[in-house]
Each structure stands twice: as C-alpha cells, then as structure tokens.
PDB file of C-alpha atoms in Angstrom:
ATOM      1  CA  MET A   1     -20.898  -4.257   2.136  1.00  0.00           C
ATOM      2  CA  ARG A   2     -21.595  -2.251   5.487  1.00  0.00           C
ATOM      3  CA  HIS A   3     -20.428   1.004   6.837  1.00  0.00           C
ATOM      4  CA  ILE A   4     -16.456   0.665   7.784  1.00  0.00           C
ATOM      5  CA  ARG A   5     -14.341   3.128  10.114  1.00  0.00           C
ATOM      6  CA  VAL A   6     -10.192   1.809   8.640  1.00  0.00           C
ATOM      7  CA  ALA A   7      -6.642   3.632   8.318  1.00  0.00           C
ATOM      8  CA  ALA A   8      -3.799   4.562   6.621  1.00  0.00           C
ATOM      9  CA  VAL A   9      -0.028   3.899   8.357  1.00  0.00           C
ATOM     10  CA  GLN A  10       2.935   5.752   7.168  1.00  0.00           C
ATOM     11  CA  PHE A  11       6.026   4.583   8.854  1.00  0.00           C
ATOM     12  CA  GLU A  12       9.954   5.227   8.380  1.00  0.00           C
ATOM     13  CA  HIS A  13      11.473   2.227   7.737  1.00  0.00           C
ATOM     14  CA  VAL A  14      14.872   0.459   9.525  1.00  0.00           C
ATOM     15  CA  PRO A  15      16.581  -1.630   6.668  1.00  0.00           C
ATOM     16  CA  GLY A  16      16.436  -5.407   7.640  1.00  0.00           C
ATOM     17  CA  ASP A  17      15.204  -5.016  11.315  1.00  0.00           C
ATOM     18  CA  LYS A  18      11.970  -6.677  11.881  1.00  0.00           C
ATOM     19  CA  ALA A  19      11.660  -6.528  15.380  1.00  0.00           C
ATOM     20  CA  ALA A  20      11.791  -3.188  15.339  1.00  0.00           C
ATOM     21  CA  ASN A  21       9.750  -2.329  12.264  1.00  0.00           C
ATOM     22  CA  LEU A  22       6.651  -5.254  13.055  1.00  0.00           C
ATOM     23  CA  ALA A  23       7.363  -3.009  17.430  1.00  0.00           C
ATOM     24  CA  LYS A  24       5.780   0.191  15.325  1.00  0.00           C
ATOM     25  CA  VAL A  25       2.872  -2.232  13.363  1.00  0.00           C
ATOM     26  CA  ARG A  26       2.306  -3.631  17.397  1.00  0.00           C
ATOM     27  CA  TRP A  27       2.091   0.219  18.133  1.00  0.00           C
ATOM     28  CA  PHE A  28      -0.262   1.491  15.579  1.00  0.00           C
ATOM     29  CA  VAL A  29      -2.610  -2.014  15.563  1.00  0.00           C
ATOM     30  CA  GLU A  30      -3.149  -0.196  19.079  1.00  0.00           C
ATOM     31  CA  ARG A  31      -4.193   2.895  19.115  1.00  0.00           C
ATOM     32  CA  ALA A  32      -6.661   2.362  15.690  1.00  0.00           C
ATOM     33  CA  ALA A  33      -8.263  -0.560  17.729  1.00  0.00           C
ATOM     34  CA  GLY A  34      -9.053   2.168  20.585  1.00  0.00           C
ATOM     35  CA  LEU A  35     -10.582   4.506  17.520  1.00  0.00           C
ATOM     36  CA  GLY A  36     -12.641   1.448  16.394  1.00  0.00           C
ATOM     37  CA  VAL A  37     -10.676   1.060  13.170  1.00  0.00           C
ATOM     38  CA  GLU A  38     -11.785  -2.875  11.919  1.00  0.00           C
ATOM     39  CA  LEU A  39      -8.404  -2.259   9.142  1.00  0.00           C
ATOM     40  CA  VAL A  40      -5.869  -0.643   8.991  1.00  0.00           C
ATOM     41  CA  VAL A  41      -3.413  -0.502   6.003  1.00  0.00           C
ATOM     42  CA  PHE A  42       0.975  -0.427   5.875  1.00  0.00           C
ATOM     43  CA  PRO A  43       3.086   0.212   3.725  1.00  0.00           C
ATOM     44  CA  GLU A  44       4.680  -2.425   1.382  1.00  0.00           C
ATOM     45  CA  CYS A  45       7.563  -4.012   2.958  1.00  0.00           C
ATOM     46  CA  CYS A  46       7.458  -1.971   5.746  1.00  0.00           C
ATOM     47  CA  ILE A  47       8.828  -5.510   8.122  1.00  0.00           C
ATOM     48  CA  THR A  48      11.307  -5.930   6.314  1.00  0.00           C
ATOM     49  CA  GLY A  49      12.304  -2.743   4.422  1.00  0.00           C
ATOM     50  CA  TYR A  50      12.737  -1.321   0.579  1.00  0.00           C
ATOM     51  CA  TRP A  51      15.412  -0.178  -1.200  1.00  0.00           C
ATOM     52  CA  PHE A  52      17.829  -0.940   0.352  1.00  0.00           C
ATOM     53  CA  LEU A  53      16.923  -5.330  -1.347  1.00  0.00           C
ATOM     54  CA  ARG A  54      18.727  -3.702  -4.893  1.00  0.00           C
ATOM     55  CA  HIS A  55      21.689  -4.259  -2.774  1.00  0.00           C
ATOM     56  CA  LEU A  56      21.134  -8.366  -1.558  1.00  0.00           C
ATOM     57  CA  GLY A  57      21.866 -11.640  -3.396  1.00  0.00           C
ATOM     58  CA  ARG A  58      20.503 -13.911  -3.377  1.00  0.00           C
ATOM     59  CA  GLU A  59      22.342 -15.531   0.329  1.00  0.00           C
ATOM     60  CA  GLU A  60      20.900 -11.955   1.800  1.00  0.00           C
ATOM     61  CA  PHE A  61      17.388 -12.967   0.561  1.00  0.00           C
ATOM     62  CA  ALA A  62      16.963 -16.112   1.678  1.00  0.00           C
ATOM     63  CA  ALA A  63      18.534 -14.448   5.154  1.00  0.00           C
ATOM     64  CA  LEU A  64      15.796 -12.122   5.124  1.00  0.00           C
ATOM     65  CA  ALA A  65      12.709 -13.228   3.291  1.00  0.00           C
ATOM     66  CA  GLU A  66       9.863 -15.558   5.546  1.00  0.00           C
ATOM     67  CA  PRO A  67       7.463 -18.817   4.330  1.00  0.00           C
ATOM     68  CA  LEU A  68       4.139 -16.968   4.706  1.00  0.00           C
ATOM     69  CA  PHE A  69       2.018 -18.202   6.617  1.00  0.00           C
ATOM     70  CA  ASP A  70       3.615 -19.883   8.434  1.00  0.00           C
ATOM     71  CA  GLY A  71       6.664 -17.975   9.738  1.00  0.00           C
ATOM     72  CA  PRO A  72       7.151 -15.450  12.156  1.00  0.00           C
ATOM     73  CA  SER A  73       5.910 -11.916  10.929  1.00  0.00           C
ATOM     74  CA  SER A  74       3.179 -13.542   9.440  1.00  0.00           C
ATOM     75  CA  GLN A  75       2.244 -14.616  12.767  1.00  0.00           C
ATOM     76  CA  ALA A  76       3.013 -11.757  14.797  1.00  0.00           C
ATOM     77  CA  LEU A  77       0.022 -10.258  12.327  1.00  0.00           C
ATOM     78  CA  LEU A  78      -2.418 -12.955  13.216  1.00  0.00           C
ATOM     79  CA  ARG A  79      -1.653 -12.798  16.971  1.00  0.00           C
ATOM     80  CA  MET A  80      -2.831  -8.855  16.824  1.00  0.00           C
ATOM     81  CA  SER A  81      -5.378  -9.022  14.488  1.00  0.00           C
ATOM     82  CA  LYS A  82      -7.213 -11.364  17.547  1.00  0.00           C
ATOM     83  CA  GLU A  83      -6.163 -10.403  20.329  1.00  0.00           C
ATOM     84  CA  HIS A  84      -7.692  -6.382  18.970  1.00  0.00           C
ATOM     85  CA  GLY A  85     -10.556  -7.417  16.270  1.00  0.00           C
ATOM     86  CA  ILE A  86      -8.715  -5.557  13.487  1.00  0.00           C
ATOM     87  CA  THR A  87      -7.249  -7.217  10.217  1.00  0.00           C
ATOM     88  CA  ILE A  88      -4.078  -5.985   9.322  1.00  0.00           C
ATOM     89  CA  GLY A  89      -2.386  -6.134   6.246  1.00  0.00           C
ATOM     90  CA  ALA A  90       1.828  -5.171   5.724  1.00  0.00           C
ATOM     91  CA  GLY A  91       3.944  -6.152   3.831  1.00  0.00           C
ATOM     92  CA  LEU A  92       7.460  -8.590   3.961  1.00  0.00           C
ATOM     93  CA  ILE A  93       9.999 -10.828   1.703  1.00  0.00           C
ATOM     94  CA  GLU A  94       7.778 -14.461   0.992  1.00  0.00           C
ATOM     95  CA  ALA A  95      10.523 -17.045   0.129  1.00  0.00           C
ATOM     96  CA  GLY A  96       7.726 -19.080  -0.782  1.00  0.00           C
ATOM     97  CA  PRO A  97       7.757 -23.055  -1.222  1.00  0.00           C
ATOM     98  CA  ASP A  98       9.125 -23.131  -4.485  1.00  0.00           C
ATOM     99  CA  GLY A  99      12.301 -21.328  -3.871  1.00  0.00           C
ATOM    100  CA  ARG A 100      11.317 -17.916  -5.326  1.00  0.00           C
ATOM    101  CA  PHE A 101      11.126 -15.154  -3.948  1.00  0.00           C
ATOM    102  CA  TYR A 102       7.216 -12.901  -3.859  1.00  0.00           C
ATOM    103  CA  LYS A 103       7.634  -8.708  -2.052  1.00  0.00           C
ATOM    104  CA  ALA A 104       4.278  -9.923  -0.539  1.00  0.00           C
ATOM    105  CA  TYR A 105       1.511  -8.045   0.788  1.00  0.00           C
ATOM    106  CA  VAL A 106      -0.672 -10.594   4.058  1.00  0.00           C
ATOM    107  CA  VAL A 107      -3.696  -9.381   5.128  1.00  0.00           C
ATOM    108  CA  ALA A 108      -4.392 -10.840   8.896  1.00  0.00           C
ATOM    109  CA  MET A 109      -8.450 -11.286  10.086  1.00  0.00           C
ATOM    110  CA  PRO A 110      -9.311 -11.312  13.418  1.00  0.00           C
ATOM    111  CA  ASP A 111     -11.490 -15.080  12.506  1.00  0.00           C
ATOM    112  CA  GLY A 112      -7.750 -16.132  12.145  1.00  0.00           C
ATOM    113  CA  SER A 113      -8.106 -16.637   8.724  1.00  0.00           C
ATOM    114  CA  ALA A 114      -4.454 -14.553   6.898  1.00  0.00           C
ATOM    115  CA  ARG A 115      -4.514 -13.664   3.104  1.00  0.00           C
ATOM    116  CA  ARG A 116      -1.518 -13.206   0.929  1.00  0.00           C
ATOM    117  CA  HIS A 117      -1.422 -10.446  -2.681  1.00  0.00           C
ATOM    118  CA  ARG A 118       2.509 -11.041  -4.447  1.00  0.00           C
ATOM    119  CA  LYS A 119       3.547  -7.970  -6.436  1.00  0.00           C
ATOM    120  CA  LEU A 120       2.719  -7.952 -10.081  1.00  0.00           C
ATOM    121  CA  HIS A 121       6.003  -5.650 -10.944  1.00  0.00           C
ATOM    122  CA  PRO A 122       8.331  -6.233  -8.585  1.00  0.00           C
ATOM    123  CA  LEU A 123      10.828  -4.101  -9.467  1.00  0.00           C
ATOM    124  CA  VAL A 124      13.532  -3.385  -7.631  1.00  0.00           C
ATOM    125  CA  SER A 125      15.266  -6.376  -7.082  1.00  0.00           C
ATOM    126  CA  PRO A 126      16.509  -9.532  -9.951  1.00  0.00           C
ATOM    127  CA  HIS A 127      15.964 -12.225  -7.509  1.00  0.00           C
ATOM    128  CA  LEU A 128      11.923 -11.247  -6.668  1.00  0.00           C
ATOM    129  CA  THR A 129       9.972 -13.457  -8.838  1.00  0.00           C
ATOM    130  CA  PRO A 130       6.147 -11.235 -10.297  1.00  0.00           C
ATOM    131  CA  GLY A 131       3.124 -12.257  -8.938  1.00  0.00           C
ATOM    132  CA  ASP A 132       0.928 -14.072 -11.379  1.00  0.00           C
ATOM    133  CA  GLU A 133      -2.257 -13.267  -9.666  1.00  0.00           C
ATOM    134  CA  TYR A 134      -5.285 -10.718  -7.890  1.00  0.00           C
ATOM    135  CA  THR A 135      -6.577 -11.205  -4.634  1.00  0.00           C
ATOM    136  CA  VAL A 136      -9.740 -10.662  -3.895  1.00  0.00           C
ATOM    137  CA  PHE A 137     -11.685 -11.977  -0.604  1.00  0.00           C
ATOM    138  CA  ASP A 138     -14.289 -11.026   1.937  1.00  0.00           C
ATOM    139  CA  THR A 139     -13.083  -9.739   5.041  1.00  0.00           C
ATOM    140  CA  PRO A 140     -14.836 -11.346   8.522  1.00  0.00           C
ATOM    141  CA  HIS A 141     -16.571  -7.073   8.350  1.00  0.00           C
ATOM    142  CA  GLY A 142     -18.716  -7.649   5.238  1.00  0.00           C
ATOM    143  CA  CYS A 143     -15.883  -5.766   3.025  1.00  0.00           C
ATOM    144  CA  ARG A 144     -14.805  -7.482  -0.205  1.00  0.00           C
ATOM    145  CA  VAL A 145     -10.864  -6.186  -0.559  1.00  0.00           C
ATOM    146  CA  GLY A 146      -8.638  -6.411  -3.760  1.00  0.00           C
ATOM    147  CA  VAL A 147      -4.985  -5.821  -3.087  1.00  0.00           C
ATOM    148  CA  LEU A 148      -2.036  -4.441  -5.081  1.00  0.00           C
ATOM    149  CA  ILE A 149       1.310  -3.329  -4.435  1.00  0.00           C
ATOM    150  CA  CYS A 150       2.857   0.399  -4.895  1.00  0.00           C
ATOM    151  CA  TYR A 151       3.487  -0.677  -8.983  1.00  0.00           C
ATOM    152  CA  ASP A 152       0.785  -2.681  -9.075  1.00  0.00           C
ATOM    153  CA  CYS A 153      -1.782  -0.071  -9.258  1.00  0.00           C
ATOM    154  CA  ASN A 154       0.035   2.261 -11.250  1.00  0.00           C
ATOM    155  CA  LEU A 155      -1.172  -0.246 -14.300  1.00  0.00           C
ATOM    156  CA  ILE A 156      -4.771   0.502 -15.193  1.00  0.00           C
ATOM    157  CA  GLU A 157      -5.907  -3.063 -16.236  1.00  0.00           C
ATOM    158  CA  ASN A 158      -4.839  -4.059 -12.647  1.00  0.00           C
ATOM    159  CA  VAL A 159      -7.156  -1.521 -10.741  1.00  0.00           C
ATOM    160  CA  ARG A 160      -9.985  -2.509 -13.583  1.00  0.00           C
ATOM    161  CA  ILE A 161      -9.531  -6.087 -12.940  1.00  0.00           C
ATOM    162  CA  THR A 162     -10.055  -6.163  -9.352  1.00  0.00           C
ATOM    163  CA  ALA A 163     -12.793  -4.173  -9.157  1.00  0.00           C
ATOM    164  CA  LEU A 164     -14.017  -6.241 -11.396  1.00  0.00           C
ATOM    165  CA  MET A 165     -13.328  -9.323  -9.769  1.00  0.00           C
ATOM    166  CA  GLY A 166     -15.453  -7.049  -7.003  1.00  0.00           C
ATOM    167  CA  ALA A 167     -13.237  -5.609  -4.802  1.00  0.00           C
ATOM    168  CA  GLU A 168     -15.452  -2.549  -2.511  1.00  0.00           C
ATOM    169  CA  ILE A 169     -11.793  -1.150  -1.018  1.00  0.00           C
ATOM    170  CA  LEU A 170      -8.872  -1.098  -2.902  1.00  0.00           C
ATOM    171  CA  LEU A 171      -5.662  -1.952  -0.334  1.00  0.00           C
ATOM    172  CA  ALA A 172      -2.939   0.862  -1.317  1.00  0.00           C
ATOM    173  CA  PRO A 173      -0.045  -0.381   0.054  1.00  0.00           C
ATOM    174  CA  HIS A 174       3.466   1.868  -1.400  1.00  0.00           C
ATOM    175  CA  GLN A 175       6.885   2.891  -1.046  1.00  0.00           C
ATOM    176  CA  THR A 176       6.941   5.969  -3.703  1.00  0.00           C
ATOM    177  CA  GLY A 177       7.757   9.397  -4.086  1.00  0.00           C
ATOM    178  CA  GLY A 178      10.332  11.284  -4.086  1.00  0.00           C
ATOM    179  CA  CYS A 179      12.716   8.828  -6.430  1.00  0.00           C
ATOM    180  CA  ARG A 180      15.512   8.945  -8.677  1.00  0.00           C
ATOM    181  CA  THR A 181      13.973   9.314 -11.705  1.00  0.00           C
ATOM    182  CA  THR A 182      14.844  10.233 -15.198  1.00  0.00           C
ATOM    183  CA  ASN A 183      12.513  11.572 -16.169  1.00  0.00           C
ATOM    184  CA  PRO A 184      12.535  15.589 -14.823  1.00  0.00           C
ATOM    185  CA  GLN A 185       8.881  16.079 -15.205  1.00  0.00           C
ATOM    186  CA  VAL A 186       7.918  13.339 -12.566  1.00  0.00           C
ATOM    187  CA  MET A 187       9.086  12.807  -8.669  1.00  0.00           C
ATOM    188  CA  GLY A 188      12.857  14.195  -7.498  1.00  0.00           C
ATOM    189  CA  LEU A 189      15.403  13.520  -4.732  1.00  0.00           C
ATOM    190  CA  ILE A 190      14.428  14.979  -1.693  1.00  0.00           C
ATOM    191  CA  ASP A 191      17.470  17.005   0.204  1.00  0.00           C
ATOM    192  CA  ARG A 192      18.126  14.471   2.922  1.00  0.00           C
ATOM    193  CA  ALA A 193      19.414  16.418   5.161  1.00  0.00           C
ATOM    194  CA  LEU A 194      15.933  18.244   5.166  1.00  0.00           C
ATOM    195  CA  TRP A 195      14.423  15.793   6.277  1.00  0.00           C
ATOM    196  CA  ASP A 196      17.267  15.093   8.831  1.00  0.00           C
ATOM    197  CA  ASN A 197      16.082  18.664   9.998  1.00  0.00           C
ATOM    198  CA  ARG A 198      12.222  18.811  10.073  1.00  0.00           C
ATOM    199  CA  GLU A 199      12.032  18.266  14.238  1.00  0.00           C
ATOM    200  CA  ALA A 200      13.308  22.059  14.040  1.00  0.00           C
ATOM    201  CA  GLY A 201      11.814  23.571  10.023  1.00  0.00           C
ATOM    202  CA  PRO A 202       8.870  20.955   9.359  1.00  0.00           C
ATOM    203  CA  GLU A 203       8.235  22.895   6.926  1.00  0.00           C
ATOM    204  CA  ALA A 204      10.640  23.147   4.138  1.00  0.00           C
ATOM    205  CA  VAL A 205      10.273  19.274   4.238  1.00  0.00           C
ATOM    206  CA  GLU A 206       6.981  19.135   4.415  1.00  0.00           C
ATOM    207  CA  ARG A 207       7.025  21.317   1.716  1.00  0.00           C
ATOM    208  CA  GLU A 208       8.903  18.796  -0.133  1.00  0.00           C
ATOM    209  CA  LEU A 209       5.927  15.648   1.067  1.00  0.00           C
ATOM    210  CA  ARG A 210       3.162  18.051  -0.617  1.00  0.00           C
ATOM    211  CA  GLY A 211       4.441  19.631  -3.090  1.00  0.00           C
ATOM    212  CA  GLU A 212       5.150  17.913  -6.847  1.00  0.00           C
ATOM    213  CA  LYS A 213       7.350  14.997  -5.506  1.00  0.00           C
ATOM    214  CA  GLY A 214       4.587  13.266  -3.195  1.00  0.00           C
ATOM    215  CA  ARG A 215       1.370  14.465  -3.309  1.00  0.00           C
ATOM    216  CA  GLY A 216       1.972  16.570  -6.879  1.00  0.00           C
ATOM    217  CA  TRP A 217       2.013  13.239  -7.877  1.00  0.00           C
ATOM    218  CA  LEU A 218       0.020  11.409  -6.122  1.00  0.00           C
ATOM    219  CA  MET A 219      -3.177  13.830  -7.773  1.00  0.00           C
ATOM    220  CA  ARG A 220      -2.618  12.882 -11.050  1.00  0.00           C
ATOM    221  CA  TRP A 221      -3.593   9.145 -10.691  1.00  0.00           C
ATOM    222  CA  LEU A 222      -4.411   8.039  -7.450  1.00  0.00           C
ATOM    223  CA  PRO A 223      -7.761   9.971  -7.483  1.00  0.00           C
ATOM    224  CA  SER A 224      -8.907   8.755 -10.699  1.00  0.00           C
ATOM    225  CA  ARG A 225      -7.603   4.740  -9.805  1.00  0.00           C
ATOM    226  CA  ALA A 226     -11.150   4.898  -7.069  1.00  0.00           C
ATOM    227  CA  HIS A 227     -13.002   6.808  -9.509  1.00  0.00           C
ATOM    228  CA  ASP A 228     -13.035   5.608 -11.971  1.00  0.00           C
ATOM    229  CA  ASN A 229     -13.806   1.674 -10.434  1.00  0.00           C
ATOM    230  CA  GLY A 230     -15.647   3.087  -7.813  1.00  0.00           C
ATOM    231  CA  MET A 231     -14.298   2.005  -5.240  1.00  0.00           C
ATOM    232  CA  PHE A 232     -12.357   3.027  -2.215  1.00  0.00           C
ATOM    233  CA  VAL A 233      -8.848   3.566  -2.325  1.00  0.00           C
ATOM    234  CA  ILE A 234      -6.920   3.432   0.771  1.00  0.00           C
ATOM    235  CA  PHE A 235      -3.282   4.271   0.374  1.00  0.00           C
ATOM    236  CA  SER A 236      -0.809   3.571   2.723  1.00  0.00           C
ATOM    237  CA  ASN A 237       2.745   4.465   2.415  1.00  0.00           C
ATOM    238  CA  GLY A 238       6.674   5.034   3.189  1.00  0.00           C
ATOM    239  CA  VAL A 239       8.187   8.245   4.945  1.00  0.00           C
ATOM    240  CA  GLY A 240      11.735   9.349   5.273  1.00  0.00           C
ATOM    241  CA  VAL A 241      14.424   7.626   4.846  1.00  0.00           C
ATOM    242  CA  ASP A 242      15.142   4.852   2.125  1.00  0.00           C
ATOM    243  CA  ASP A 243      18.496   3.499   1.784  1.00  0.00           C
ATOM    244  CA  ASP A 244      19.287   6.969  -1.035  1.00  0.00           C
ATOM    245  CA  GLU A 245      16.029   8.638  -1.197  1.00  0.00           C
ATOM    246  CA  ILE A 246      13.262  10.346   1.714  1.00  0.00           C
ATOM    247  CA  ARG A 247       9.666   8.455   0.941  1.00  0.00           C
ATOM    248  CA  THR A 248       7.049  11.046   0.701  1.00  0.00           C
ATOM    249  CA  GLY A 249       4.417   9.862   3.211  1.00  0.00           C
ATOM    250  CA  ASN A 250       1.117  11.310   1.467  1.00  0.00           C
ATOM    251  CA  ALA A 251      -1.142   8.456   3.488  1.00  0.00           C
ATOM    252  CA  MET A 252      -4.229   9.222   1.918  1.00  0.00           C
ATOM    253  CA  ILE A 253      -7.818   7.506   2.474  1.00  0.00           C
ATOM    254  CA  LEU A 254     -10.144   8.021  -0.896  1.00  0.00           C
ATOM    255  CA  ASP A 255     -13.972   7.650  -1.791  1.00  0.00           C
ATOM    256  CA  PRO A 256     -15.601   6.239  -4.386  1.00  0.00           C
ATOM    257  CA  TYR A 257     -15.708   9.349  -7.178  1.00  0.00           C
ATOM    258  CA  GLY A 258     -11.916   9.981  -5.690  1.00  0.00           C
ATOM    259  CA  ARG A 259     -12.292  12.222  -2.971  1.00  0.00           C
ATOM    260  CA  ILE A 260     -10.233  12.722  -0.477  1.00  0.00           C
ATOM    261  CA  LEU A 261     -11.435  11.696   3.067  1.00  0.00           C
ATOM    262  CA  ALA A 262      -8.718  11.595   5.229  1.00  0.00           C
ATOM    263  CA  GLU A 263      -5.332  12.385   4.417  1.00  0.00           C
ATOM    264  CA  THR A 264      -1.710  13.828   6.387  1.00  0.00           C
ATOM    265  CA  TRP A 265       1.322  15.434   4.436  1.00  0.00           C
ATOM    266  CA  LYS A 266       2.954  15.286   7.842  1.00  0.00           C
ATOM    267  CA  ALA A 267       7.269  14.911   7.662  1.00  0.00           C
ATOM    268  CA  ASP A 268       7.267  11.947  10.519  1.00  0.00           C
ATOM    269  CA  ASP A 269       5.353   8.303  11.602  1.00  0.00           C
ATOM    270  CA  ASP A 270       1.478   9.111  10.705  1.00  0.00           C
ATOM    271  CA  MET A 271      -2.170   7.190  10.441  1.00  0.00           C
ATOM    272  CA  VAL A 272      -5.848   8.491   8.699  1.00  0.00           C
ATOM    273  CA  VAL A 273      -9.138   7.096   9.537  1.00  0.00           C
ATOM    274  CA  ALA A 274     -11.580   7.465   7.964  1.00  0.00           C
ATOM    275  CA  ASP A 275     -15.729   6.410   7.662  1.00  0.00           C
ATOM    276  CA  LEU A 276     -16.751   4.398   5.462  1.00  0.00           C
ATOM    277  CA  ASP A 277     -19.945   5.096   3.261  1.00  0.00           C
ATOM    278  CA  ALA A 278     -21.049   1.751   1.806  1.00  0.00           C
ATOM    279  CA  SER A 279     -23.728   3.897   0.150  1.00  0.00           C
ATOM    280  CA  LEU A 280     -21.009   5.643  -1.623  1.00  0.00           C
ATOM    281  CA  LEU A 281     -21.181   2.870  -3.402  1.00  0.00           C
ATOM    282  CA  GLU A 282     -23.829   2.295  -5.518  1.00  0.00           C
ATOM    283  CA  PRO A 283     -24.937   3.754  -7.423  1.00  0.00           C
ATOM    284  CA  ASN A 284     -21.131   5.613  -7.955  1.00  0.00           C
ATOM    285  CA  THR A 285     -19.699   7.067 -11.741  1.00  0.00           C
ATOM    286  CA  GLY A 286     -17.241   3.971 -12.174  1.00  0.00           C
ATOM    287  CA  ARG A 287     -19.808   1.671 -11.727  1.00  0.00           C
ATOM    288  CA  LEU A 288     -21.663   2.754 -14.524  1.00  0.00           C
ATOM    289  CA  TRP A 289     -19.054   2.272 -16.036  1.00  0.00           C
ATOM    290  CA  LEU A 290     -17.787  -0.198 -15.468  1.00  0.00           C
ATOM    291  CA  ALA A 291     -21.511  -2.075 -16.936  1.00  0.00           C
ATOM    292  CA  ALA A 292     -21.322  -0.100 -19.641  1.00  0.00           C
ATOM    293  CA  ARG A 293     -18.063  -1.706 -21.130  1.00  0.00           C
ATOM    294  CA  ARG A 294     -17.478  -3.234 -24.633  1.00  0.00           C
ATOM    295  CA  PRO A 295     -15.717  -6.114 -23.499  1.00  0.00           C
ATOM    296  CA  GLU A 296     -15.741  -7.075 -27.754  1.00  0.00           C
ATOM    297  CA  LEU A 297     -14.000  -4.402 -28.432  1.00  0.00           C
ATOM    298  CA  TYR A 298     -11.499  -4.600 -26.190  1.00  0.00           C
ATOM    299  CA  GLN A 299      -9.745  -7.563 -28.307  1.00  0.00           C
ATOM    300  CA  PRO A 300      -6.114  -5.413 -28.273  1.00  0.00           C
ATOM    301  CA  LEU A 301      -5.299  -4.985 -24.714  1.00  0.00           C
ATOM    302  CA  THR A 302      -3.914  -8.280 -25.483  1.00  0.00           C
TER     303      THR A 302
END
C-alpha cells in the first residue's frame, strides 16, 4: 500500500428519493476531489434510504431496487468516479438477476471498474437475501480494500476474515446509533425535537450524538476492529432523521492501532478527511497477532 488521502461522509438521506440522495453524493464527491481525496466512503443505503425499508412490501422493493452494475445509480457513481478520478463507495438495494433483493454497496473506481458487497446480515426486512461471500479487492490507488456493511462489522469473525484476505483498508458504511433497543445499556432513541431544533441549539443534540447513544456506543467496539486486525477503518454513517429514529453520524477514520485520525459529531451533513500513512501497516500489533494465530485450535468456531 502507498499513502492515500481518504474521506468519510455522513448525511441525512431522503427515503426513496434516489435523485435527491445522488445529488448529495455528487456534492460531496466534488468537494472531496477538490481536497485531493482518492477514496470517499458514503453510508449504507444512502442512495435508497434505510429504516423505512422495513415498511415496504415486495412490490415496493421491486420498484426501488436496481440491477448492478448496469442500473442508473451504479452508472451515475461510475461517471462521477471517472470525472473526478476518485473511488466512490455508496449503498443501495440491489435487484439481483435471481429475482432476489440484496442490501448492496457499490464501489465505483476511476478506471471504469466496480465491485459490490452484499450485506451478510441484512436484518431490516424479510424481503432481503443475505450475501454469502466476503468482498476484498485491489483499487487503482495501490491499496487493497474490504467492505463490510453495518451489522457485518459487529461480528468479529467477519472483520478477521476480511483482514486475512489481505484488506489494508476496511470500508465500513453504516446506519447506526440512536436505535430502539431492548437493552437499556446500549444506545436508545434520541428525541426528534432535539434534531429539529439543531440550528437554534445544536449543543443539545450534539451532546446526544457524542454520548452513549452515538459515539460512546462506537467506542466500545469500532477501534478494536481496526487495532486487532491491523488495518485502517473508514466509518461512514447516516445522520439525522431516519423514519422514526435519529441516526448519530460520527463519521470517522481510524488507523491500524485504533486511533482516530479524523472525526465529526456535527448535527448535520459532514465529511472528514485523513491521510493514511502506509508505514503503519508493517509492523503493527494487529498484524503481529494475525501471524501468531493457531488455526488448528479454532475448530469450535464452526
């Protein structure tokens, strides 16, 4: 891997309005390109919208979903990528050639190629089919990346396997924070009125975004995914209204020691940028631990 400048974006999507959401993607891509960014990561399902999906029937899914990579959203991402010389990752609902629907993440690259990850754990709707493979590939920027979507990252085996497949950078698009939960110690809802009043009084809602419902939740596990596997992590998340929940943003970029290189807790659309120092990959603690593994002991995992 060589040094590379990357960006993580958070934004409030419009449910079902792909044109409006792609316009936001384009705005951020143009801004990132002007800052010399080579790889920009957008949230899970940011093109189609996320939490409202649980209300949709199969016919409504069919109307929203698109084929990859010939569908209009994939083609729009590829055009932006080629125009600005920047690799772009963004999420949407895929209409698979098998008639099934997948929660997908498209990575469009400036050489005209594209890759896809299908979420392994798509919990939001019974109409979604889980993906059945890991996604790790080389980019035109001299780095090897892996993709895991939201809940995929919570299962530590998924991140470890992605690292073992050679990923140097993990793209981690999410829609998380501020979630309804049966566990009162984890997350919890944010009052919609705090978000609606953010322009007049941003401190109250930003306190929630930085607190246990947002950043506090992330800090209990996200840095360890980077540190324990010895790779950079680009965490992108939704922010703001997502049906009846408020997403907490906190877009951030972490180094292979789990240290935060850049982050935001802004109660608004935002982007953070960081330069990834390739020298941190060799050696680092996580990679030493990967080398020290004893796979012959791990049969109980399966």
